[in-house]
PDB file of C-alpha atoms and ligand atoms in Angstrom:
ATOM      1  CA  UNK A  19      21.103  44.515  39.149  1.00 57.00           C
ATOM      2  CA  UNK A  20      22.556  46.836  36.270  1.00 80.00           C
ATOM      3  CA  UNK A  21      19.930  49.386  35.961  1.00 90.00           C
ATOM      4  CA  UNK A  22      20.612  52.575  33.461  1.00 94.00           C
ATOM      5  CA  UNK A  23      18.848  56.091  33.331  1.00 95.00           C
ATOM      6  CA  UNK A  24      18.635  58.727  30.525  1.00 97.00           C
ATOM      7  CA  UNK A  25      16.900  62.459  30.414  1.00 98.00           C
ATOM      8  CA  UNK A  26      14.125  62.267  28.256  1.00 98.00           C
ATOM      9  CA  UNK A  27      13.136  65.743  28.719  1.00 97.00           C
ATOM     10  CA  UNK A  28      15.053  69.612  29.346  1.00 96.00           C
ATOM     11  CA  UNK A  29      12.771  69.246  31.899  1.00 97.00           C
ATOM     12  CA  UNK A  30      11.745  67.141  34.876  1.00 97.00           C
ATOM     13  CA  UNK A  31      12.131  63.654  33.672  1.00 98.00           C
ATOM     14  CA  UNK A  32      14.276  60.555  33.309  1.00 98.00           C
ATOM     15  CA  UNK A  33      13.828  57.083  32.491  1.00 98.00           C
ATOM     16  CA  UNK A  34      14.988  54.270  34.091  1.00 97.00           C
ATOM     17  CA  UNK A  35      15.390  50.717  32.444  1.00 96.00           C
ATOM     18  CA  UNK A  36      17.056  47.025  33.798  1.00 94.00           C
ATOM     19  CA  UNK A  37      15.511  47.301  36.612  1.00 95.00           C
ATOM     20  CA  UNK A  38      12.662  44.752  37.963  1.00 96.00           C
ATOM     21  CA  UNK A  39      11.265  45.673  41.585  1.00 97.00           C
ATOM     22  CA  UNK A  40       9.521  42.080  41.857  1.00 97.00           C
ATOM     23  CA  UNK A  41      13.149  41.565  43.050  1.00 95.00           C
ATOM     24  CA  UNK A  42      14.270  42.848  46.483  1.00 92.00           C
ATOM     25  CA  UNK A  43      16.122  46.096  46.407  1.00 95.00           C
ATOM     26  CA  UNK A  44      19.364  46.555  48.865  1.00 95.00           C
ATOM     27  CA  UNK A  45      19.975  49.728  50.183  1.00 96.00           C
ATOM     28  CA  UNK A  46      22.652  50.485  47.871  1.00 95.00           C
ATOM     29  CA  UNK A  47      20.513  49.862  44.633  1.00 95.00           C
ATOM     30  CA  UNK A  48      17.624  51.926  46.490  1.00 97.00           C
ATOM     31  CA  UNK A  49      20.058  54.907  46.988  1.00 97.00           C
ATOM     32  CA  UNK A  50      20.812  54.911  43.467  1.00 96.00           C
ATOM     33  CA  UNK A  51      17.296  55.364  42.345  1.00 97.00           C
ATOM     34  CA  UNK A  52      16.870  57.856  44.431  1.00 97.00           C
ATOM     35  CA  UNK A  53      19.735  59.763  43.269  1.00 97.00           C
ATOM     36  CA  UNK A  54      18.408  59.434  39.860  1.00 97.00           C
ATOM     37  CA  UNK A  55      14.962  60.521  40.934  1.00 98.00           C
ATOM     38  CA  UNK A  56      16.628  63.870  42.534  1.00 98.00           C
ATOM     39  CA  UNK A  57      18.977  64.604  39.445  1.00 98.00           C
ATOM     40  CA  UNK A  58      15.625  63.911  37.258  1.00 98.00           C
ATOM     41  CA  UNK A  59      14.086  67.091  38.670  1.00 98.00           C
ATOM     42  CA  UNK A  60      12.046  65.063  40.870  1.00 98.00           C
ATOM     43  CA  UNK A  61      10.784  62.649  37.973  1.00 98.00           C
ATOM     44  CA  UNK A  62      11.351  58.919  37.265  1.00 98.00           C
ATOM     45  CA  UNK A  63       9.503  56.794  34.658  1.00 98.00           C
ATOM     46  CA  UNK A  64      10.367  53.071  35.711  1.00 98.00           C
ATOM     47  CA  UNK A  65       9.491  50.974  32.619  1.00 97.00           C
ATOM     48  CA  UNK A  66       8.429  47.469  32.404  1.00 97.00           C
ATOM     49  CA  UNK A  67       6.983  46.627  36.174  1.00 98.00           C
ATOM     50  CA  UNK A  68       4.233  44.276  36.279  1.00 98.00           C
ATOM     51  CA  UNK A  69       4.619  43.929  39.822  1.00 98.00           C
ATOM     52  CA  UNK A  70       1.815  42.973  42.397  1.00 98.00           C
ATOM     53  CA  UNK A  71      -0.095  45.242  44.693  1.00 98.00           C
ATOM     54  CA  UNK A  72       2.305  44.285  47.413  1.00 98.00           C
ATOM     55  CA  UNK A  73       5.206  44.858  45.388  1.00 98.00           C
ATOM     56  CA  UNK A  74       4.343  48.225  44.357  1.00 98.00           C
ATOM     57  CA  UNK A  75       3.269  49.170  48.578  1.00 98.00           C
ATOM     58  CA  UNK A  76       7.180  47.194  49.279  1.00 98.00           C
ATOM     59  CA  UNK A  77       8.862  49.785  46.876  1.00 98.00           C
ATOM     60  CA  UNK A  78       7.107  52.619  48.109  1.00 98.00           C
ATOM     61  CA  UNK A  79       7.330  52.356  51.434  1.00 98.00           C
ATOM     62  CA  UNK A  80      11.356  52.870  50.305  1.00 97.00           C
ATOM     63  CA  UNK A  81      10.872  56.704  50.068  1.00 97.00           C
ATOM     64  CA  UNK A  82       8.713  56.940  53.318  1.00 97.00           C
ATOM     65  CA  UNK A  83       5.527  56.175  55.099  1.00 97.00           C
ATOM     66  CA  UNK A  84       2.829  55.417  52.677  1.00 97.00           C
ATOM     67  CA  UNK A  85      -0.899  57.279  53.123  1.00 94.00           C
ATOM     68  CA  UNK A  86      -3.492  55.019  54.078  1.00 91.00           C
ATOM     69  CA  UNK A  87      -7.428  55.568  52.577  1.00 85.00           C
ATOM     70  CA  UNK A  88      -9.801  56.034  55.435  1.00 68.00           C
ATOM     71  CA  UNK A  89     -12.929  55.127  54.918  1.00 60.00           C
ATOM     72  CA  UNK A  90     -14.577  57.765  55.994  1.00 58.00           C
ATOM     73  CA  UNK A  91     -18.770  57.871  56.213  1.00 50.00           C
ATOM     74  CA  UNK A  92     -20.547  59.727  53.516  1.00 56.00           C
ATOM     75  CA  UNK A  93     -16.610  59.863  51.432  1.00 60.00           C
ATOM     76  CA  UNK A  94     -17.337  58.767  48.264  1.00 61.00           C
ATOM     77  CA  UNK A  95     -13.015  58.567  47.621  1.00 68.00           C
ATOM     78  CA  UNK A  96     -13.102  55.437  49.962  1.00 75.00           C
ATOM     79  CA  UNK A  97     -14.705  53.144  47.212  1.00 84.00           C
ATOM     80  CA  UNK A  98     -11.310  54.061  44.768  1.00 91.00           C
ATOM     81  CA  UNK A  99      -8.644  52.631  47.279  1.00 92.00           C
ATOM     82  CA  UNK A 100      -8.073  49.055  46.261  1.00 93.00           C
ATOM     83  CA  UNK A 101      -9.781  46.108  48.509  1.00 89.00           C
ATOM     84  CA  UNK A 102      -7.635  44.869  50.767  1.00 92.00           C
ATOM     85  CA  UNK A 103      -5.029  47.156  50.119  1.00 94.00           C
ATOM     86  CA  UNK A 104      -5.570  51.130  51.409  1.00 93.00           C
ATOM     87  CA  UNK A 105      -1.926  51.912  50.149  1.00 96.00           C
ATOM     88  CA  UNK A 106      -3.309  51.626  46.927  1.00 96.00           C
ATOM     89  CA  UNK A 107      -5.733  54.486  45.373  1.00 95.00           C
ATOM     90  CA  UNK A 108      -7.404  53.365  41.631  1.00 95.00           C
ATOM     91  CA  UNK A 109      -7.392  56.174  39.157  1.00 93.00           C
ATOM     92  CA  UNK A 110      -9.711  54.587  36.118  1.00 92.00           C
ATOM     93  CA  UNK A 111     -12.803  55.165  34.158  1.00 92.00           C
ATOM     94  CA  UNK A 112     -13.609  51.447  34.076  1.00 92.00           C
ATOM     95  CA  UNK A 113     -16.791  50.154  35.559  1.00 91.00           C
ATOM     96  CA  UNK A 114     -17.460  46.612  36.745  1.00 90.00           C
ATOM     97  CA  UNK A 115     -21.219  45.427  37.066  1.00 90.00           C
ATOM     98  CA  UNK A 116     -21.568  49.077  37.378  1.00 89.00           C
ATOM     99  CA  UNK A 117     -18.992  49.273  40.068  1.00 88.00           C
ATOM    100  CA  UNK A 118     -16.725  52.230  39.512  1.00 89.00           C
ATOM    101  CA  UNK A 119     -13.099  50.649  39.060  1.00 91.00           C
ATOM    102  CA  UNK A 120     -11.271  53.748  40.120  1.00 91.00           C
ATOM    103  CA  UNK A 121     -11.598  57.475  40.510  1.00 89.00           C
ATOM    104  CA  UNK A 122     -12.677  58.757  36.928  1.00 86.00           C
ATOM    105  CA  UNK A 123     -10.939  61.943  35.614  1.00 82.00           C
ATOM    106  CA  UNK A 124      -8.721  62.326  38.882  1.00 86.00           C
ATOM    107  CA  UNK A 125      -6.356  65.544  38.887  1.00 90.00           C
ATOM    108  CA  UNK A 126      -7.692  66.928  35.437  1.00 92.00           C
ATOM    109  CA  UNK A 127      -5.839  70.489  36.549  1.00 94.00           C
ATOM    110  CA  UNK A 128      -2.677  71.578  37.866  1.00 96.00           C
ATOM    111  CA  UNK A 129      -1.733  70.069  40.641  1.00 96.00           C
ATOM    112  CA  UNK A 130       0.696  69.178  43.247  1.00 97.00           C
ATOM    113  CA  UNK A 131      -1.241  66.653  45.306  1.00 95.00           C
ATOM    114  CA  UNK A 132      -3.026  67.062  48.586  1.00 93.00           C
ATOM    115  CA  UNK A 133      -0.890  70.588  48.546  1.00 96.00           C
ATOM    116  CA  UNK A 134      -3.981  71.943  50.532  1.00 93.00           C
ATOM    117  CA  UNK A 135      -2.886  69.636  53.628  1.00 93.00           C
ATOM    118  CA  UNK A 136      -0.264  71.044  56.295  1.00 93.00           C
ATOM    119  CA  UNK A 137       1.893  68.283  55.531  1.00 94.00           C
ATOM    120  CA  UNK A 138       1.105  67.554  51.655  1.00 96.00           C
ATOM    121  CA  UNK A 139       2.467  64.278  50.389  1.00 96.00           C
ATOM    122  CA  UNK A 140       6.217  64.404  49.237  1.00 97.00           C
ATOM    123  CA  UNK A 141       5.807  61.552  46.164  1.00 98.00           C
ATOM    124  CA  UNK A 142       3.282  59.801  44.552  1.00 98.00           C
ATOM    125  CA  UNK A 143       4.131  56.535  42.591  1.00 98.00           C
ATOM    126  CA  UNK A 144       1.418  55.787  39.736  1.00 98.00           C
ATOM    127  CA  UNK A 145       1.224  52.452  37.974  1.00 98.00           C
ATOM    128  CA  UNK A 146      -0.034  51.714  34.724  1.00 98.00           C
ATOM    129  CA  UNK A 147      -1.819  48.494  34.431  1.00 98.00           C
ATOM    130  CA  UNK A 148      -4.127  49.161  31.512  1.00 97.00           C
ATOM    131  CA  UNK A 149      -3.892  51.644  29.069  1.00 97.00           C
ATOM    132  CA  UNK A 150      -5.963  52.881  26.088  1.00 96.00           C
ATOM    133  CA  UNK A 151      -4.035  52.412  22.476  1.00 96.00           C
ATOM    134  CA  UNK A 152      -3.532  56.745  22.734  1.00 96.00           C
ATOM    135  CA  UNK A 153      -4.684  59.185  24.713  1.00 96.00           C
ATOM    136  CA  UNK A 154      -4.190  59.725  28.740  1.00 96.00           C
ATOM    137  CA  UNK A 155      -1.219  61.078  29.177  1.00 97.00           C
ATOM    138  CA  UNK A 156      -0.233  62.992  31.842  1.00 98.00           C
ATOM    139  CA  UNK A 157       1.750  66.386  31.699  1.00 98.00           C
ATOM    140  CA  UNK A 158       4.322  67.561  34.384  1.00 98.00           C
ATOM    141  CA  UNK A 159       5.946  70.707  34.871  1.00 98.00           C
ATOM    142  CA  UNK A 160       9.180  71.123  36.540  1.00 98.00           C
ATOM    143  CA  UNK A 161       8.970  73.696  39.564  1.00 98.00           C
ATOM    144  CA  UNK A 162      12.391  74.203  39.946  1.00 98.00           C
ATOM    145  CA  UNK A 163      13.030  75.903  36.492  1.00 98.00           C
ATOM    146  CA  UNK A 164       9.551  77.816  37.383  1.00 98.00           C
ATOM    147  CA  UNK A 165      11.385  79.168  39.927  1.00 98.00           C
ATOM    148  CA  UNK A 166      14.768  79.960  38.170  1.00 98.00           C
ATOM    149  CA  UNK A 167      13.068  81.595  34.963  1.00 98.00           C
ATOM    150  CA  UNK A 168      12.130  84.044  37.539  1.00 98.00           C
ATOM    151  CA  UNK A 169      13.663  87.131  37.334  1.00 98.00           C
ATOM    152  CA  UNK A 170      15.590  88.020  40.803  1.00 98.00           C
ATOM    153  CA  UNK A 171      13.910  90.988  41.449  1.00 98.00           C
ATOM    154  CA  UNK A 172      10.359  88.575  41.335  1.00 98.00           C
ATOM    155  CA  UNK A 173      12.273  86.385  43.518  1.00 98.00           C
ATOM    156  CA  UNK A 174      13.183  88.539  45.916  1.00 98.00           C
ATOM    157  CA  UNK A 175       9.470  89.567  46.084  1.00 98.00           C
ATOM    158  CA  UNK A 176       7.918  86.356  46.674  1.00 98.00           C
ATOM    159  CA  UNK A 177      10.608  85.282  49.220  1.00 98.00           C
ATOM    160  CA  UNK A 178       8.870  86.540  52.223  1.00 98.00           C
ATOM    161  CA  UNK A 179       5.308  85.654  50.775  1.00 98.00           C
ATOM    162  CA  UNK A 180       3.067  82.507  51.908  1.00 98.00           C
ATOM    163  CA  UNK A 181      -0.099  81.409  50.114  1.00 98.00           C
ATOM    164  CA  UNK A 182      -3.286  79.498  51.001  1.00 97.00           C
ATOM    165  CA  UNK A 183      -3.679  76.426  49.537  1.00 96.00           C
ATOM    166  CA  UNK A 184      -7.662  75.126  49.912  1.00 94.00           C
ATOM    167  CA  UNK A 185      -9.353  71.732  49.442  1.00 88.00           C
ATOM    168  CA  UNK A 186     -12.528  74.366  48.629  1.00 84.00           C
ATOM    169  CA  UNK A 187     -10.777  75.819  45.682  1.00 86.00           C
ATOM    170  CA  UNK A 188     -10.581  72.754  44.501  1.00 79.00           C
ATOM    171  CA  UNK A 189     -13.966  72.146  45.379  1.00 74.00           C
ATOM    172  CA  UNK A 190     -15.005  75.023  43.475  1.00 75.00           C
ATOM    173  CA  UNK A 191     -13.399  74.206  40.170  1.00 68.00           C
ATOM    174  CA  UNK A 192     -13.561  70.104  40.129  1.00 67.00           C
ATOM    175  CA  UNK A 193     -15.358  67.464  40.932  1.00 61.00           C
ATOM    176  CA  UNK A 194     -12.500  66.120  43.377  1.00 63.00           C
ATOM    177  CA  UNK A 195     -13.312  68.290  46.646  1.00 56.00           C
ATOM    178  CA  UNK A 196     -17.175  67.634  45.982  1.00 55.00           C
ATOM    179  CA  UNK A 197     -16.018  63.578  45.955  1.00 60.00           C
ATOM    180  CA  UNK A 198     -13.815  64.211  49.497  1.00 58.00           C
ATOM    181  CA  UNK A 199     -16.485  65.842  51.055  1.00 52.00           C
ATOM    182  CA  UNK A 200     -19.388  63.374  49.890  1.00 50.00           C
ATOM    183  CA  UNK A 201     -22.566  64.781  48.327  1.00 41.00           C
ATOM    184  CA  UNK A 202     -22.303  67.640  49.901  1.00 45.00           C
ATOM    185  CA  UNK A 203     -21.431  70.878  47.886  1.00 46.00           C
ATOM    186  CA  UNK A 204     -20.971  72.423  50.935  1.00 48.00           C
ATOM    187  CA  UNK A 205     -17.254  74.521  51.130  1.00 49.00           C
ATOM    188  CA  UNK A 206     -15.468  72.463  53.880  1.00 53.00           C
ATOM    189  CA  UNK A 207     -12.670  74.065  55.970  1.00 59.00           C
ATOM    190  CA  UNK A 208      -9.545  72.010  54.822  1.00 87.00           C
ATOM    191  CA  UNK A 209      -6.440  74.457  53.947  1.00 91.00           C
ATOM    192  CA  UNK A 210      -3.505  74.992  54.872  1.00 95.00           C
ATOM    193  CA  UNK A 211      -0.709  78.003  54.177  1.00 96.00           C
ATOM    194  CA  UNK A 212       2.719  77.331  52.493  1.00 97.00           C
ATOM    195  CA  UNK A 213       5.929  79.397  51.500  1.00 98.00           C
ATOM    196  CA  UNK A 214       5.242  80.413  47.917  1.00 98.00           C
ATOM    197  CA  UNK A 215       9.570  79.435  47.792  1.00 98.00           C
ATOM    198  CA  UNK A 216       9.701  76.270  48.737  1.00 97.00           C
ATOM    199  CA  UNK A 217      13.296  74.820  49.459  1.00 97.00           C
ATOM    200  CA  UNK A 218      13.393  70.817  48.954  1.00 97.00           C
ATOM    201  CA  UNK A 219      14.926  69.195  51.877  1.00 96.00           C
ATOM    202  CA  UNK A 220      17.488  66.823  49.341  1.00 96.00           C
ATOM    203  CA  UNK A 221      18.729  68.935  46.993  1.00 97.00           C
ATOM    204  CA  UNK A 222      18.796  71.985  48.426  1.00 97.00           C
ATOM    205  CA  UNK A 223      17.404  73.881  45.453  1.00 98.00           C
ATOM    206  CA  UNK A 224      14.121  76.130  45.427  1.00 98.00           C
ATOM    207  CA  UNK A 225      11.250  75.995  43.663  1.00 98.00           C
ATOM    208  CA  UNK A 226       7.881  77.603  42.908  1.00 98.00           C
ATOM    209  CA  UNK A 227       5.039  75.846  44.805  1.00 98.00           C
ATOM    210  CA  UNK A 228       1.631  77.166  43.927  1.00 98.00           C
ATOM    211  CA  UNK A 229      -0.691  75.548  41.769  1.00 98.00           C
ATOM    212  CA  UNK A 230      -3.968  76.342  39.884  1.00 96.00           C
ATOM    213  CA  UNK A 231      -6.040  73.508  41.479  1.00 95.00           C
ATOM    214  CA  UNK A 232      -5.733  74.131  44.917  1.00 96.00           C
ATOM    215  CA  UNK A 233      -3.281  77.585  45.873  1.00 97.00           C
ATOM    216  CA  UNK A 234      -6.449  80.038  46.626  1.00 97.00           C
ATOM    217  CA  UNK A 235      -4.843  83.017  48.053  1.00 97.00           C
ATOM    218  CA  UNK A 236      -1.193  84.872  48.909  1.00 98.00           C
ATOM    219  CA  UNK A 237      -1.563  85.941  52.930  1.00 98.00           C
ATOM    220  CA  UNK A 238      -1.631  90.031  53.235  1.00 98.00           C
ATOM    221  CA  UNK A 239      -3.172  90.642  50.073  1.00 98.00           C
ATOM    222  CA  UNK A 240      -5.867  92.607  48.738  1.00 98.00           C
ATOM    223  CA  UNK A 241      -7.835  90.866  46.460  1.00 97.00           C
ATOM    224  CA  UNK A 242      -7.294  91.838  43.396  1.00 98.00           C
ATOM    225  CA  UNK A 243      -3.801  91.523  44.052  1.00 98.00           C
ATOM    226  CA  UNK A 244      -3.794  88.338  44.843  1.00 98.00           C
ATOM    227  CA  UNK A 245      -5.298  87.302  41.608  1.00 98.00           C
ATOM    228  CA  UNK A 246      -3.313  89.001  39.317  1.00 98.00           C
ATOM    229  CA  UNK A 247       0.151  87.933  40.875  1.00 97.00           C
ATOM    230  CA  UNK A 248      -1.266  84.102  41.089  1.00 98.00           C
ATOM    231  CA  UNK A 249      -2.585  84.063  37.670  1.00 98.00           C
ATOM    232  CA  UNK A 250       0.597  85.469  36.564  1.00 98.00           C
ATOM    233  CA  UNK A 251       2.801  82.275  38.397  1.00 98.00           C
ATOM    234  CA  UNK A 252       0.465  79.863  37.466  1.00 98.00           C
ATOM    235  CA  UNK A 253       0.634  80.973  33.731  1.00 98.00           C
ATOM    236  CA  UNK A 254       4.775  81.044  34.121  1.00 98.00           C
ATOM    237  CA  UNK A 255       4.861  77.613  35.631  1.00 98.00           C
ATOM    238  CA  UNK A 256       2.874  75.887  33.049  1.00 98.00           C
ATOM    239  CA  UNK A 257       4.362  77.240  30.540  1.00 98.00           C
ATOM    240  CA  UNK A 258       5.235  74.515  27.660  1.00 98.00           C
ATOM    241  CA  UNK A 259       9.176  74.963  28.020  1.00 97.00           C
ATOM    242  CA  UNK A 260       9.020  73.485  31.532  1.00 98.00           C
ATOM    243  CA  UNK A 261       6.544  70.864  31.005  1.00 98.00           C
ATOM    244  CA  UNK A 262       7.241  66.950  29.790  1.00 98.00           C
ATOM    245  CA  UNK A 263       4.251  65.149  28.295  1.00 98.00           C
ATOM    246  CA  UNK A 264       4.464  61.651  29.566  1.00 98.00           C
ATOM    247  CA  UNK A 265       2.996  59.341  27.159  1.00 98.00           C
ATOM    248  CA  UNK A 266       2.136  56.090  28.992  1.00 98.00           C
ATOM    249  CA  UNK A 267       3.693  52.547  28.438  1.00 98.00           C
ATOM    250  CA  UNK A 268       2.012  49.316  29.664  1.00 98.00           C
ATOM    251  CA  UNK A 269       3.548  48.850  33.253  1.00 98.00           C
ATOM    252  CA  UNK A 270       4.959  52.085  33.653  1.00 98.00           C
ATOM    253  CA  UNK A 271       5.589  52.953  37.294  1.00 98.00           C
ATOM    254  CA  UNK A 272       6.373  57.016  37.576  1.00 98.00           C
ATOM    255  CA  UNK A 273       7.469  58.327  40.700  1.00 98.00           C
ATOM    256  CA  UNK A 274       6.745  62.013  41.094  1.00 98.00           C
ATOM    257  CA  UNK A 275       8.450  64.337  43.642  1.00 98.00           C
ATOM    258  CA  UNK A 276       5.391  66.486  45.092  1.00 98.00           C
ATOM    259  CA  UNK A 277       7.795  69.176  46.473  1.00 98.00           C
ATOM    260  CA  UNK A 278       8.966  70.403  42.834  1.00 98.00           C
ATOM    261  CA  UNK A 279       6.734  69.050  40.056  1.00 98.00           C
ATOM    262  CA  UNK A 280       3.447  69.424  39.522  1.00 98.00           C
ATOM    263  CA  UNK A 281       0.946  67.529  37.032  1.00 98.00           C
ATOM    264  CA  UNK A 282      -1.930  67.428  34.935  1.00 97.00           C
ATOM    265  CA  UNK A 283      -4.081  64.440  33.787  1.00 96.00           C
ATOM    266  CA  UNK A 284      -5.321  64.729  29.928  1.00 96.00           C
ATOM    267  CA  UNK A 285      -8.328  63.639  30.322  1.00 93.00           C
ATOM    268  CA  UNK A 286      -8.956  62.681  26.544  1.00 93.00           C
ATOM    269  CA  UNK A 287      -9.507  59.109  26.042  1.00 92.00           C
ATOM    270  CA  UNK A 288     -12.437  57.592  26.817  1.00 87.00           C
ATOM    271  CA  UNK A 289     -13.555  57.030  23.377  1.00 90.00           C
ATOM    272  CA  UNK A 290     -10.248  55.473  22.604  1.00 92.00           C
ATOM    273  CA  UNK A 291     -10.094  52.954  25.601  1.00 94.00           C
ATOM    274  CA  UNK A 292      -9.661  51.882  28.873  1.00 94.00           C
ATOM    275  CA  UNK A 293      -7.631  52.984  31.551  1.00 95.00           C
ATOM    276  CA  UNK A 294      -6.554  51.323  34.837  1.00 96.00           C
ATOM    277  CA  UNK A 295      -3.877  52.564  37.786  1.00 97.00           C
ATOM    278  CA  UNK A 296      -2.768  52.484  41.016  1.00 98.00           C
ATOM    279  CA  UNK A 297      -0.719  54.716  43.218  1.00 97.00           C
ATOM    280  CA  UNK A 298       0.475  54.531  46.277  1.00 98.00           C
ATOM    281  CA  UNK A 299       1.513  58.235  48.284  1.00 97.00           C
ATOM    282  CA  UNK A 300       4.663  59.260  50.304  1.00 97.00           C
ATOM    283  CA  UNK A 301       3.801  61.416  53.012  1.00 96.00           C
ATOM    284  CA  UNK A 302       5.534  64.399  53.986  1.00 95.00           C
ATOM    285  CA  UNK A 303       6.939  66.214  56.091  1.00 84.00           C
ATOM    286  CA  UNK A 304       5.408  69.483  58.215  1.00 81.00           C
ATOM    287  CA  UNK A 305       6.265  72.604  58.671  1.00 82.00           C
ATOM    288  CA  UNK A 306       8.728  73.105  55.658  1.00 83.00           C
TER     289      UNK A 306
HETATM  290 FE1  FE2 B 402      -2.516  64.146  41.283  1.00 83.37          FE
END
């Protein structure tokens, strides 16, 4: 299999064509897309895979053990994972006899997913099996040039620092904690505390790894501190020179690299159509 990638962004991104993963993959092949995924920033649009559930759980489980849903009492997330298939989580706002087809307006925010868990998912792979005719994209931001626009005097500062990452700021400022939790509003003690520099275990290169949705706090201080030096990183990683705007094709698979991206949904096109897709998640590894 000839397979070919291009940048389509200064930032994280490439895409990959002449590739079809209903096919098997040998280890060589796989090694190549995962080069291509690394030298991408930690991006990878796929295009052109209208592959099966199992296909999709196959070529994951590639890049490492998959996350399973648990259906949890009183969770109202267990009703998105697909039937059958807990590898597979359904981001959508379509209904069926009333029947929610997927999690509706899932990781409107900045986000690097489940980065409030000690060991937060390396990758997620999303799937786009229905799209609306515009509308829904989703944005990315590269973390690694977050970090490197840095000044080194700002690096130097944040080197020793750690922040709190919570499931309750989330909860706070979306409707995703209050789903995780079930009906409850009630704050629920999920968190966990990172390096604010993260180091990536592959490339070797650092990045910035705090994000609006869920990074609640930098450890030792005050306040007020805290907030100003946070709102100041989370402004300087979003910032529109590091971000690439992925516009979704039918049968898109993109392969996100938790550790140094992070991502937005656009959550703007309801009135234009429907939207329907499945991802599977890489966990990761703890402490790092
Ligand atoms: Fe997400």
């Amino acid at each position: 299999m000839g397979f070919q990638s291009r940048r389509i962004s200064p930032s994280s991104g490439a895409e990959m064509t002449g590739i079809d993963l209903r096919e098997p993959l040998d280890n060589n092949q796989f090694a190549a897309i995962r080069q291509a995924w690394n030298d991408a920033d930690g991006l990878l649009v796929i295009r052109d895979q209208n592959i099966s559930p199992e296909q999709h759980i196959a070529f994951s489980r590639r890049f490492g053990v998959l996350q399973r849903g648990e259906v949890s009492q009183g969770s109202l997330l267990s009703q998105y994972y697909l039937p059958r298939h807990p590898e597979i989580y359904r981001v959508s706002n379509k209904k069926k006899d009333g029947v929610p087809q997927g999690r509706e307006d899932a990781g409107t925010y900045w986000h690097s997913d489940g980065s409030w868990k000690p060991a937060p998912p390396m990758a997620s792979l999303l799937l786009a099996r229905e799209i609306p005719p515009y509308g829904g994209d989703t944005m990315f931001a590269d973390l690694y040039r977050a970090y490197e626009t840095l000044s080194d005097r700002m690096k130097d500062i944040l080197t020793p620092m750690r922040a709190v990452h919570s499931l309750a700021k989330a909860q706070e400022t979306t409707s995703y904690g209050k789903d995780l939790v079930g009906q409850s509003n009630a704050v629920v003690d999920r968190y966990a505390s990172h390096p604010i520099i993260r180091t990536h275990p592959e490339t070797g290169r650092k990045s910035l790894f705090v994000n609006r949705g869920f990074t609640d706090n930098i450890e030792g201080l005050a306040p007020a501190e805290s907030d100003a030096f946070l709102e100041f990183l989370f402004t300087h990683s979003s910032r529109p020179e590091i971000l690439y705007r992925h516009q979704w094709r039918l049968h898109d698979l993109v392969i996100w690299d938790n550790r140094c991206t992070m991502h937005y949904a656009v959550a703007d096109y309801k009135q234009a159509g429907d939207r329907y897709m499945h991802r599977t998640t890489v966990r990761g590894d703890a402490p790092f």
